[in-house]
Tab-separated table of C-alpha atoms in Angstrom:
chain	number	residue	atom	x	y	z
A	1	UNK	CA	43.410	72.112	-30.360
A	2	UNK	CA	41.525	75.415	-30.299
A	3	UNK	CA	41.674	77.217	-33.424
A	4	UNK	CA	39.664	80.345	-35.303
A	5	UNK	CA	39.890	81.247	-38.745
A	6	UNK	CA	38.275	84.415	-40.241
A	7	UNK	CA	36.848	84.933	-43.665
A	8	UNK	CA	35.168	87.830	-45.437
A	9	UNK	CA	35.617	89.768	-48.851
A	10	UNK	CA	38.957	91.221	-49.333
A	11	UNK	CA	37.740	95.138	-51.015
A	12	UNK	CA	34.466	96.814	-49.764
A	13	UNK	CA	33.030	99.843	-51.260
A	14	UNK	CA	32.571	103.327	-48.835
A	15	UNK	CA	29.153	102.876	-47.392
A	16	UNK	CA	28.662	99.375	-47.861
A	17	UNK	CA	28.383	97.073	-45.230
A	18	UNK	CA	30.981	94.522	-44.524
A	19	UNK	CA	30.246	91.215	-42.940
A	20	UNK	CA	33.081	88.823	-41.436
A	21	UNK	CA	32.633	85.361	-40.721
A	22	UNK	CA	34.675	83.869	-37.579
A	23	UNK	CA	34.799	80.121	-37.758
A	24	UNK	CA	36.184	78.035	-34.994
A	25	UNK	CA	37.066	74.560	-33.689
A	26	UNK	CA	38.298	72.627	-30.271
A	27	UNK	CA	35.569	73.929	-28.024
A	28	UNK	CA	31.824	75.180	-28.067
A	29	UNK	CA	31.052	78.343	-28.133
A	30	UNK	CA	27.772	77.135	-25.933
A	31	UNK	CA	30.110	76.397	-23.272
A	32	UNK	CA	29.818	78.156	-20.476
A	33	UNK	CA	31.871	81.310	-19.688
A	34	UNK	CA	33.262	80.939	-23.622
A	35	UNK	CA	33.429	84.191	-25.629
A	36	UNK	CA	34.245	85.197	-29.107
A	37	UNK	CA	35.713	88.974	-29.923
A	38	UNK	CA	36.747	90.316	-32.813
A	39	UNK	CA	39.569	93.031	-32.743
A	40	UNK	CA	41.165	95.120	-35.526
A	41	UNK	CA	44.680	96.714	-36.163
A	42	UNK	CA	45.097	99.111	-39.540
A	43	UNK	CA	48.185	98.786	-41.314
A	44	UNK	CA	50.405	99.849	-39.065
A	45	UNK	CA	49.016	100.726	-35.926
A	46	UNK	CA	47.779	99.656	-32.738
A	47	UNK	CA	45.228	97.171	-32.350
A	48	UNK	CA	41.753	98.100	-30.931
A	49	UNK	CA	38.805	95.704	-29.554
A	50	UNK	CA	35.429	96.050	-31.522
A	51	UNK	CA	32.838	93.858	-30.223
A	52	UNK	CA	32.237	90.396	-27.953
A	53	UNK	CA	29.352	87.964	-27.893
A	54	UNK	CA	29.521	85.807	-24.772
A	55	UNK	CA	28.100	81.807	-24.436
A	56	UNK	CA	24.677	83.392	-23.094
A	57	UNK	CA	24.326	85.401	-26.139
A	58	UNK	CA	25.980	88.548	-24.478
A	59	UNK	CA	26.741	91.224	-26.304
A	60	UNK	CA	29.558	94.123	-25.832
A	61	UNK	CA	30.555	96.666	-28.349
A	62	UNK	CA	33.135	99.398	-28.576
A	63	UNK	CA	31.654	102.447	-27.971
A	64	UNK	CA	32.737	104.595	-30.633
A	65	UNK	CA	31.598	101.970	-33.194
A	66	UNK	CA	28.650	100.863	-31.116
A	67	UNK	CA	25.989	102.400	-33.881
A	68	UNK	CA	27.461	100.434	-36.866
A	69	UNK	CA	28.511	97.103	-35.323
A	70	UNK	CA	26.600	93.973	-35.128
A	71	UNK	CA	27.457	90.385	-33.505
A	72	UNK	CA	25.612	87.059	-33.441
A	73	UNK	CA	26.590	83.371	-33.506
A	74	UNK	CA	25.391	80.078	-34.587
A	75	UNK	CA	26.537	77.742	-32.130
A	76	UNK	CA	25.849	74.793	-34.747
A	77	UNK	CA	27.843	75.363	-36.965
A	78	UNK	CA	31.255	76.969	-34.505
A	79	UNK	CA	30.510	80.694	-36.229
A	80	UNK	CA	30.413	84.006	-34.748
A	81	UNK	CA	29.355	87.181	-37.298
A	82	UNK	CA	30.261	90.558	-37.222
A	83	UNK	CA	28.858	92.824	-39.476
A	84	UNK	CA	29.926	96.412	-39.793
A	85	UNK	CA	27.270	99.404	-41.821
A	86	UNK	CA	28.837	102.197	-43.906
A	87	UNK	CA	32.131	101.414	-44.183
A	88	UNK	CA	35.066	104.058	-44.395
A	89	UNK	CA	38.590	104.046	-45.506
A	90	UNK	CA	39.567	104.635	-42.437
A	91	UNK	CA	38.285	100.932	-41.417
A	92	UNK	CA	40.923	99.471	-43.795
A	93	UNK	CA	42.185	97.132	-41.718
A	94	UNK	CA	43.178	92.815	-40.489
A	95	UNK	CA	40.233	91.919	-38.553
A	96	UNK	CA	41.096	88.875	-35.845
A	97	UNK	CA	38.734	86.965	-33.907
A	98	UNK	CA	40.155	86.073	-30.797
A	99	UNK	CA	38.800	83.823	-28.302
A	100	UNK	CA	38.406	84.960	-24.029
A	101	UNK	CA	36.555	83.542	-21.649
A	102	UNK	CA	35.680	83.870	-17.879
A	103	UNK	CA	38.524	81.997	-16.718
A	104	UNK	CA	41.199	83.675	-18.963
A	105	UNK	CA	39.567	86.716	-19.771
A	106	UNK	CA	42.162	87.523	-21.901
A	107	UNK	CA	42.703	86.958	-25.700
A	108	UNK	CA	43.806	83.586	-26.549
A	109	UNK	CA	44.216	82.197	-29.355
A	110	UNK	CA	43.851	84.270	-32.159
A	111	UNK	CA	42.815	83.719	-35.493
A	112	UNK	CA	44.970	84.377	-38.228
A	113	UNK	CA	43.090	87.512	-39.575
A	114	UNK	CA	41.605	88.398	-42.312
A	115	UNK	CA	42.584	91.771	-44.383
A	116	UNK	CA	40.100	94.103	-45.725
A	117	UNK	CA	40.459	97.308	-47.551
A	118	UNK	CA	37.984	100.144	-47.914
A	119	UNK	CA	38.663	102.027	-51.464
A	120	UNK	CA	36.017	102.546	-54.205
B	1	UNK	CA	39.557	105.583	-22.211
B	2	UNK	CA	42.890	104.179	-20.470
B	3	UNK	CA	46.133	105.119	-22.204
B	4	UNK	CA	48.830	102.461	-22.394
B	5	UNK	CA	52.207	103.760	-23.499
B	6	UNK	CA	54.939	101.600	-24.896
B	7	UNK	CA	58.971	102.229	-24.494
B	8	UNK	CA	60.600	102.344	-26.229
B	9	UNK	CA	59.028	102.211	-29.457
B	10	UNK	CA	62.027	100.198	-30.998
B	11	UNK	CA	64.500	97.788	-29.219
B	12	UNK	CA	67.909	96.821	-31.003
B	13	UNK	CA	69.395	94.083	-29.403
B	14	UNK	CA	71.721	91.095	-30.095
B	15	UNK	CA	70.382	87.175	-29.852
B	16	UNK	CA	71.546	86.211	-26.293
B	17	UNK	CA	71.011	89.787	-24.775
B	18	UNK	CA	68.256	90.711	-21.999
B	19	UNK	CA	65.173	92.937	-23.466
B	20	UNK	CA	63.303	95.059	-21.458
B	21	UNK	CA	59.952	96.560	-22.591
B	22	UNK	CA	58.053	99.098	-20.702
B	23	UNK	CA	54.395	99.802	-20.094
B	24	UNK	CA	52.712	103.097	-18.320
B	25	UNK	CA	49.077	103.328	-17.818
B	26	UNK	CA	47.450	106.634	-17.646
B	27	UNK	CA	45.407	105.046	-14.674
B	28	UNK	CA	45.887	102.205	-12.353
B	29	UNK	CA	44.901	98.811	-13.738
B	30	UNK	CA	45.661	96.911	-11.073
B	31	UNK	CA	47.309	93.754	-12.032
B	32	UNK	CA	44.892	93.617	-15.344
B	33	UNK	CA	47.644	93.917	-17.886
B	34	UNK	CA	49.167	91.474	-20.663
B	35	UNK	CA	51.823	90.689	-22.978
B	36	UNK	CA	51.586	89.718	-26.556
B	37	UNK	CA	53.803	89.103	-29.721
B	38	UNK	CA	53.345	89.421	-32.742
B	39	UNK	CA	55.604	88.526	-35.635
B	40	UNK	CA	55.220	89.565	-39.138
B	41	UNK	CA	51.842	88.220	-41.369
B	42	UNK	CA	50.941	86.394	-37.745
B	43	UNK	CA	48.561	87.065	-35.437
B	44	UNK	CA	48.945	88.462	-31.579
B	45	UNK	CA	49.840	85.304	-29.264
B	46	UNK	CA	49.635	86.180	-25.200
B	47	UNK	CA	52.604	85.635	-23.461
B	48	UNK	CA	52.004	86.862	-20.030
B	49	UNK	CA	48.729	87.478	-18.796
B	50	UNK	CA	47.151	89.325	-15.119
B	51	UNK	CA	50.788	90.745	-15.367
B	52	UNK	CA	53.060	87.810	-14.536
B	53	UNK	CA	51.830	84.624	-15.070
B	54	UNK	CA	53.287	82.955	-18.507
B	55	UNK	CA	50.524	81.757	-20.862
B	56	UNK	CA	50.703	78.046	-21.538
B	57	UNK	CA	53.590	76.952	-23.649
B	58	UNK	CA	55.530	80.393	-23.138
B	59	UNK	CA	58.908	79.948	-22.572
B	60	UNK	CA	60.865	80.824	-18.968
B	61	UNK	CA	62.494	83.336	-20.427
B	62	UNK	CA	59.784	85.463	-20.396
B	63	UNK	CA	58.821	87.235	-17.665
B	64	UNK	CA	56.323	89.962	-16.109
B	65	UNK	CA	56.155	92.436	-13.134
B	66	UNK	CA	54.626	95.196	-12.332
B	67	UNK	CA	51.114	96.345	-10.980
B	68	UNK	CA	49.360	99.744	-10.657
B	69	UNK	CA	50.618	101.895	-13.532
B	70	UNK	CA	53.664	100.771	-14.470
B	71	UNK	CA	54.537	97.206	-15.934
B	72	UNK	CA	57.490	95.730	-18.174
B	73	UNK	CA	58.469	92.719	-19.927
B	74	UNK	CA	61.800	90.843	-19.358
B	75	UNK	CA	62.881	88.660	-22.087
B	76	UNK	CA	66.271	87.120	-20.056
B	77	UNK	CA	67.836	86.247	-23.452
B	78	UNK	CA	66.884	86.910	-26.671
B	79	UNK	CA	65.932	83.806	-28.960
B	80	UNK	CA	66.254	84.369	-32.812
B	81	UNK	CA	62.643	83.904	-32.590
B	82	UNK	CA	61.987	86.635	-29.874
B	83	UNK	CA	62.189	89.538	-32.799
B	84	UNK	CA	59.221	90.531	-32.953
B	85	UNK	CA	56.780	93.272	-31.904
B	86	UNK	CA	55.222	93.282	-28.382
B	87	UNK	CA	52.311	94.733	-27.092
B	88	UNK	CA	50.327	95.255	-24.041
B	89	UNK	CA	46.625	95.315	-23.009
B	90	UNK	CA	44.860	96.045	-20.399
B	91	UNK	CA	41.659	94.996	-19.291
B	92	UNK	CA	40.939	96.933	-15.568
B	93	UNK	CA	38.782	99.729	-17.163
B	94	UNK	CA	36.239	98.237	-20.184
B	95	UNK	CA	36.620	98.288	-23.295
B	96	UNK	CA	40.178	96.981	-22.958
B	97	UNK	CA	42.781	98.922	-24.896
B	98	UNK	CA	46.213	98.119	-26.270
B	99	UNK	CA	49.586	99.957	-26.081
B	100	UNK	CA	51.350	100.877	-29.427
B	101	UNK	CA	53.511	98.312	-29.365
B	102	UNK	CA	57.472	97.975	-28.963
B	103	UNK	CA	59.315	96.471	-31.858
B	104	UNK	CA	62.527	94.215	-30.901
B	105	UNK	CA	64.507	94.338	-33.959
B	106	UNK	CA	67.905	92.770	-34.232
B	107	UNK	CA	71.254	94.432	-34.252
């Protein structure tokens, strides 16, 4: 059974930097074609992609959040990173990971999300 | 940046009654589109994926069509479970982008 779970603080200061932890089980993220993302919605909006580090160590990021977005795994222990600089309010939101790979590129499954709140 | 637009934004329907959720792209995306659910405090699940094919474990009842710039989502007869909200995503252009969802609310 694949499954993700995310983890990370629940408040962040403006201009800190936040860092989520994505830690999964039922396959290997060393595995070829796997890939982690990590995907966002604010409270109640739309959901919108923010990064992807693929089994070869790959790495995509949206573009407007390209300059303050950084992803890396550790294929030991099942964990994928994302660490965002300078946070805003406006980045209040549940952050997924989700995992796609080349023969689904698609999201699938989903972790359960993890909410986090810019406010000082 | 492709634009997915959902309709309509709300759905009221009874259990046993047919849904159908739209999805216009502001470009072709070929057949690069999906479906997911989400219910409330849980996290997306795909349904239909490349436009029509069912993700493992969906039920029948759900089905895709569509290809180009216009797709929808047929859910043959609502489940209690089915309420939900429903999103698509598409893929064809990177990075992929997401419609604003449709919320199927019951009657």
């Amino acid at each position: 059974q694949v499954t993700l779970k995310e983890s990370g603080p629940a408040l962040v200061k403006p201009t800190q930097t936040l860092t989520l932890t994505c830690t999964f089980s039922g396959f290997s993220l060393s595995s070829s074609g796997m890939r982690i993302n990590w995907i966002r919605q604010p409270p109640g909006k739309a959901l919108e992609w923010l990064a992807r580090i693929d089994w070869d160590d790959d790495k995509f990021y949206s573009t407007s959040l390209k300059t303050r977005l950084t992803i890396s795994k550790d294929t030991s222990k099942n964990q994928v990173v994302l660490t965002m600089t300078n946070v805003d309010p406006v980045d209040t939101a549940t952050y997924y990971c989700a995992r796609s790979s080349v023969r689904l590129n698609w999201f699938d499954p989903w972790g359960q999300g993890t909410l986090v709140t810019v406010s000082s | 940046e492709i634009v997915l637009t959902q309709s309509p934004a709300t759905l009221s329907l009874s259990p046993g009654e047919r849904a159908t959720l739209s999805c216009r792209a502001s470009q072709s995306v070929s057949s690069y589109l999906a479906w997911y659910q989400q219910k409330p405090g849980q996290a997306p699940r795909l349904l239909i994926y490349d436009a029509s094919n069912r993700a493992t474990g969906i039920p029948a009842r759900f089905s895709g069509s569509g290809s180009g710039t216009d797709f929808t989502l047929t859910i043959s007869s609502l489940e209690p479970e089915d309420f939900a909200v429903y999103y698509c995503q598409q893929r064809n252009n990177w990075p992929g982008t997401f419609g604003q969802g449709t919320k199927v609310e019951i009657k």
